[in-house]
Coordinates of C-alpha atoms in Angstrom, one line a residue:
M1 CA -28.1 16.6 0.1
T2 CA -28.0 16.8 -3.7
D3 CA -26.1 14.4 -5.9
M4 CA -23.6 17.2 -6.7
E5 CA -23.0 17.9 -3.1
T6 CA -22.4 14.3 -2.4
Q7 CA -20.0 14.1 -5.1
M8 CA -18.1 17.1 -3.9
L9 CA -17.7 15.5 -0.5
Q10 CA -15.7 12.7 -2.3
V11 CA -13.3 14.9 -4.4
F12 CA -10.4 16.9 -3.0
R13 CA -7.8 19.0 -4.8
V14 CA -4.2 18.2 -3.7
P15 CA -2.2 21.4 -3.2
T16 CA 0.5 21.4 -5.9
R17 CA 3.0 23.8 -7.4
R18 CA 2.2 22.9 -11.0
I19 CA 0.7 19.7 -11.9
P20 CA -2.9 19.3 -11.0
V21 CA -3.8 16.3 -8.8
I22 CA -7.3 15.4 -7.6
R23 CA -8.0 12.8 -4.9
I24 CA -11.3 11.0 -5.5
L25 CA -12.5 8.9 -2.5
C26 CA -14.2 5.6 -3.4
P27 CA -17.3 4.8 -1.4
N28 CA -15.8 1.6 0.0
P29 CA -15.2 2.4 3.8
G30 CA -14.3 -0.6 6.1
M31 CA -12.1 -2.0 8.7
M32 CA -9.3 -2.6 6.1
T33 CA -9.9 0.5 3.8
G34 CA -10.5 3.2 6.3
P35 CA -12.5 6.0 4.8
G36 CA -12.2 4.3 1.4
T37 CA -9.7 3.9 -1.4
N38 CA -8.0 6.9 -2.8
T39 CA -8.0 7.3 -6.6
Y40 CA -5.9 10.0 -8.0
L41 CA -6.4 12.0 -11.2
I42 CA -3.0 13.6 -12.3
G43 CA -2.3 16.3 -15.0
S44 CA -4.5 18.3 -17.4
T45 CA -5.8 17.6 -20.9
R46 CA -4.0 14.4 -21.1
R47 CA -4.3 12.7 -17.9
I48 CA -3.3 9.9 -15.6
L49 CA -5.5 7.8 -13.3
L50 CA -3.8 6.2 -10.4
D51 CA -5.4 3.3 -8.5
P52 CA -8.9 3.2 -10.0
G53 CA -10.1 1.2 -6.9
P54 CA -12.8 -1.6 -6.9
D55 CA -15.3 -1.8 -9.7
V56 CA -18.0 0.4 -8.1
P57 CA -20.3 2.0 -10.7
A58 CA -20.8 5.2 -8.7
H59 CA -17.0 5.6 -8.2
R60 CA -16.3 4.8 -11.9
Q61 CA -19.0 7.4 -12.9
R62 CA -17.4 10.0 -10.6
I63 CA -14.1 9.5 -12.2
L64 CA -15.5 9.8 -15.8
S65 CA -17.4 13.0 -14.7
M66 CA -14.2 14.5 -13.3
L67 CA -12.4 13.5 -16.5
G68 CA -14.8 15.4 -18.7
D69 CA -13.5 15.9 -22.2
D70 CA -10.0 15.4 -21.3
V71 CA -8.1 12.4 -22.5
L72 CA -7.2 9.6 -20.2
D73 CA -3.8 8.4 -21.4
S74 CA -2.9 5.8 -18.8
V75 CA -4.2 3.9 -15.7
L76 CA -1.5 3.2 -13.2
V77 CA -1.8 0.9 -10.2
T78 CA 0.2 0.5 -7.1
H79 CA -0.7 -3.2 -6.7
T80 CA -3.4 -5.7 -7.5
H81 CA -5.4 -6.0 -4.3
G82 CA -9.2 -6.0 -4.8
D83 CA -9.6 -2.4 -3.5
H84 CA -7.1 -0.9 -5.7
S85 CA -7.2 -2.3 -9.4
P86 CA -10.4 -4.0 -10.4
G87 CA -11.9 -0.8 -11.6
A88 CA -9.2 -0.4 -14.2
L89 CA -10.8 -2.7 -16.8
A90 CA -14.1 -0.8 -17.0
I91 CA -12.2 2.5 -17.1
R92 CA -10.2 1.2 -20.0
H93 CA -13.3 0.2 -22.0
A94 CA -14.7 3.6 -21.4
T95 CA -11.6 5.6 -22.3
A96 CA -9.0 3.3 -24.3
A97 CA -6.4 4.1 -21.7
S98 CA -3.4 1.9 -21.3
L99 CA -3.0 -0.1 -18.1
V100 CA 0.3 0.1 -16.3
G101 CA 1.4 -1.9 -13.4
L102 CA 2.9 -5.4 -12.3
L103 CA 1.3 -8.7 -12.5
P104 CA 1.1 -10.6 -9.1
S105 CA 3.5 -13.3 -8.3
L106 CA 2.4 -16.9 -8.5
N107 CA 2.2 -17.3 -4.6
S108 CA 0.0 -14.2 -4.2
Q109 CA -3.3 -14.2 -2.4
H110 CA -6.4 -12.1 -2.6
Q111 CA -5.2 -10.7 -6.0
D112 CA -7.2 -9.1 -8.9
E113 CA -7.1 -11.6 -11.7
T114 CA -8.8 -9.1 -14.1
F115 CA -5.8 -6.7 -14.2
V116 CA -3.5 -7.5 -17.2
P117 CA -1.2 -4.5 -17.9
D118 CA -0.2 -3.2 -21.3
L119 CA 3.1 -2.1 -19.6
E120 CA 4.9 -3.6 -16.7
P121 CA 7.3 -0.7 -15.8
Q122 CA 10.9 -1.3 -14.9
D123 CA 12.0 -0.1 -11.5
Q124 CA 12.8 3.7 -11.6
Q125 CA 11.4 3.9 -15.1
V126 CA 10.0 7.3 -16.0
L127 CA 6.8 7.8 -17.9
K128 CA 6.3 11.0 -19.7
I129 CA 2.6 11.7 -20.4
A130 CA 2.1 15.3 -21.9
D131 CA 4.0 17.5 -19.5
V132 CA 4.0 15.2 -16.7
E133 CA 6.8 12.8 -15.6
I134 CA 6.0 10.1 -13.2
Q135 CA 8.4 7.4 -11.9
A136 CA 7.9 3.8 -10.9
I137 CA 9.5 3.0 -7.6
Y138 CA 9.5 -0.7 -6.8
T139 CA 8.5 -1.1 -3.1
P140 CA 7.7 -4.9 -2.4
G141 CA 6.7 -5.8 1.1
H142 CA 3.0 -5.4 1.5
V143 CA 2.8 -7.5 -1.6
G144 CA 5.5 -8.5 -4.0
N145 CA 4.2 -6.4 -6.9
H146 CA 3.9 -3.1 -5.1
I147 CA 4.9 0.1 -6.9
C148 CA 5.1 3.6 -5.4
W149 CA 4.7 6.3 -8.0
F150 CA 6.8 9.5 -7.8
L151 CA 6.0 12.9 -9.1
P152 CA 9.5 14.5 -8.9
D153 CA 8.3 18.0 -9.9
E154 CA 6.1 18.0 -6.9
G155 CA 8.0 15.9 -4.5
L156 CA 4.9 13.9 -4.2
L157 CA 5.1 10.1 -3.7
F158 CA 1.9 8.1 -4.2
T159 CA 2.3 5.3 -1.7
G160 CA -0.6 2.9 -2.2
D161 CA -0.8 0.5 0.6
H162 CA 3.1 0.9 1.4
I163 CA 2.4 3.9 3.7
L164 CA -1.1 4.7 5.1
Q165 CA -2.4 7.7 6.8
G166 CA -3.1 6.9 10.6
T167 CA -2.3 3.1 10.4
T168 CA 0.2 0.6 9.0
P169 CA -0.6 -2.0 6.3
V170 CA -1.0 -5.8 6.9
I171 CA 2.0 -7.8 5.7
L172 CA 0.7 -11.2 4.6
P173 CA 3.1 -14.0 3.9
P174 CA 4.2 -15.7 1.5
D175 CA 3.9 -12.7 -0.8
G176 CA 4.0 -10.1 2.0
D177 CA 7.6 -10.0 3.2
M178 CA 8.6 -8.0 6.2
A179 CA 12.4 -7.7 5.3
A180 CA 11.4 -6.4 1.9
Y181 CA 9.0 -4.1 3.5
M182 CA 11.5 -2.5 5.7
D183 CA 14.1 -2.3 2.8
S184 CA 11.5 -0.5 0.8
L185 CA 10.7 2.0 3.6
R186 CA 14.5 2.8 3.9
R187 CA 14.5 3.1 0.1
I188 CA 11.9 5.8 0.0
Q189 CA 13.3 7.4 2.9
R190 CA 16.5 8.1 1.0
M191 CA 14.4 9.7 -1.7
R192 CA 13.6 12.8 0.6
C193 CA 10.0 13.2 -0.7
D194 CA 8.2 16.2 0.4
R195 CA 4.7 14.6 0.9
L196 CA 3.0 11.3 0.6
A197 CA -0.3 10.6 -1.1
P198 CA -1.5 7.3 0.5
G199 CA -4.0 4.7 -0.8
H200 CA -6.2 5.3 2.1
G201 CA -6.5 8.5 4.3
Q202 CA -5.4 12.1 3.7
I203 CA -2.4 13.6 2.3
I204 CA 0.7 13.3 4.6
D205 CA 2.6 16.5 4.6
D206 CA 5.7 15.4 6.8
A207 CA 7.1 12.6 4.5
D208 CA 10.3 12.1 6.4
G209 CA 8.7 12.1 9.7
N210 CA 6.0 9.7 8.8
I211 CA 8.5 7.2 7.1
Q212 CA 10.7 7.3 10.1
G213 CA 7.7 6.7 12.3
V214 CA 6.6 3.7 10.5
I215 CA 10.1 2.2 10.5
A216 CA 10.3 2.8 14.3
H217 CA 6.9 1.3 14.9
R218 CA 7.7 -1.9 13.0
L219 CA 11.1 -2.2 14.7
A220 CA 9.5 -1.8 18.1
R221 CA 6.9 -4.3 17.3
E222 CA 9.7 -6.7 16.4
E223 CA 11.5 -6.2 19.5
K224 CA 8.4 -6.7 21.5
I225 CA 7.7 -10.1 19.7
F226 CA 11.4 -11.1 20.5
N227 CA 11.3 -10.0 24.1
A228 CA 7.9 -11.9 24.6
L229 CA 9.6 -15.0 23.4
Q230 CA 12.8 -14.4 25.4
T231 CA 10.8 -13.7 28.7
S232 CA 8.8 -16.8 28.2
G233 CA 11.7 -19.1 27.8
E234 CA 9.3 -21.4 26.0
A235 CA 8.2 -22.0 22.5
M236 CA 5.0 -20.1 21.6
T237 CA 2.4 -20.1 18.9
V238 CA 1.5 -17.1 16.8
E239 CA -2.0 -17.0 18.6
A240 CA -0.4 -16.9 22.0
L241 CA 2.1 -14.3 21.0
V242 CA -0.7 -12.1 19.4
R243 CA -2.5 -12.1 22.7
Q244 CA 0.7 -10.8 24.5
V245 CA 2.2 -8.4 21.9
Y246 CA -0.9 -6.9 20.4
Q247 CA -2.7 -5.8 23.8
D248 CA -2.7 -2.3 22.2
V249 CA -5.0 -3.6 19.3
S250 CA -8.6 -4.3 19.4
P251 CA -9.2 -8.2 19.7
G252 CA -11.4 -7.9 16.7
L253 CA -8.2 -7.1 14.7
W254 CA -6.0 -9.8 16.1
P255 CA -6.7 -12.3 13.1
W256 CA -5.1 -9.6 10.9
A257 CA -2.4 -8.8 13.4
A258 CA -1.5 -12.5 13.4
K259 CA -0.7 -12.3 9.6
T260 CA 1.8 -9.4 10.2
M261 CA 3.0 -11.2 13.3
L262 CA 3.9 -14.1 11.1
A263 CA 5.8 -11.8 8.7
H264 CA 7.9 -10.5 11.7
L265 CA 8.6 -14.0 12.9
I266 CA 9.8 -15.1 9.4
K267 CA 12.1 -12.2 9.4
L268 CA 13.5 -13.1 13.0
V269 CA 14.2 -16.6 11.7
A270 CA 16.0 -15.2 8.7
D271 CA 18.0 -12.8 11.1
K272 CA 18.9 -16.0 13.1
R273 CA 17.4 -14.7 16.3
I274 CA 14.6 -17.3 16.6
A275 CA 13.8 -20.8 15.4
H276 CA 10.6 -22.2 14.1
D277 CA 9.2 -25.7 15.1
E278 CA 7.2 -26.5 12.0
A279 CA 5.7 -29.6 13.4
N280 CA 4.2 -28.0 16.4
K281 CA 3.8 -24.4 14.7
E282 CA 5.8 -22.8 17.5
W283 CA 8.6 -20.3 17.7
K284 CA 11.4 -19.9 20.2
V285 CA 14.5 -17.8 20.9
I286 CA 17.8 -19.4 19.8
Q287 CA 19.9 -19.5 22.9
A288 CA 23.5 -18.4 22.7
D289 CA 26.2 -21.1 23.3
G290 CA 27.9 -20.8 26.6

């Protein structure tokens, strides 16, 4: 296979009505990244790059090759995890593009410390670049600084790790917050987007159905956790709960499932449905009086 053929296997044109969108797949497949991180090149002549991915030279060269002689105006990021934003700095050095996104909060983990934005957009702020308008939609949950980016003219929402194709994201406290994640899901559900362009996986055509499916999945998992505690009648650790609640997940993924489990438990405490024994690292159902 030639280099050109290999490159074309990583580049996909997203069907749109007016605004050109190209999906460029980063060669970083893995347990947490699926087929790899999606980078999106948006517009024509004066363009936008969304989620440059990790700083992988082959991926960067593919991006610059697809850009050609066009001007890269801005690099937008959905969030600053290591598979989404570290490539921004080298792209900026090569193109002089502006960097747009939110800095991580102070209690964040596994964040890209090289990303320093020229602009931290306000919630619902619309950026106009050439003939493209793209809107920042704050969607905390996966992490506190997560933004989805919306192309109103196309009904297309770039979801980063907020919604993925074929799986659901890890919610890792303290920066990951299940209550905020659910609120953000309902927020984008009210937007009535047509399609979703995720950070990992293929374009999702049924936006409403997919969003509702993720909401239903998370609510069902929460009830399964609560029911496990209620049936036990005893206080349980996260590890014991994971073995009982995540039997549908490969044991190799249980350490990651435990992180999202913790986010659910924190939400259940906030909802006053369960209590946390911090000394013993156990959780139990709050029994109703009488």
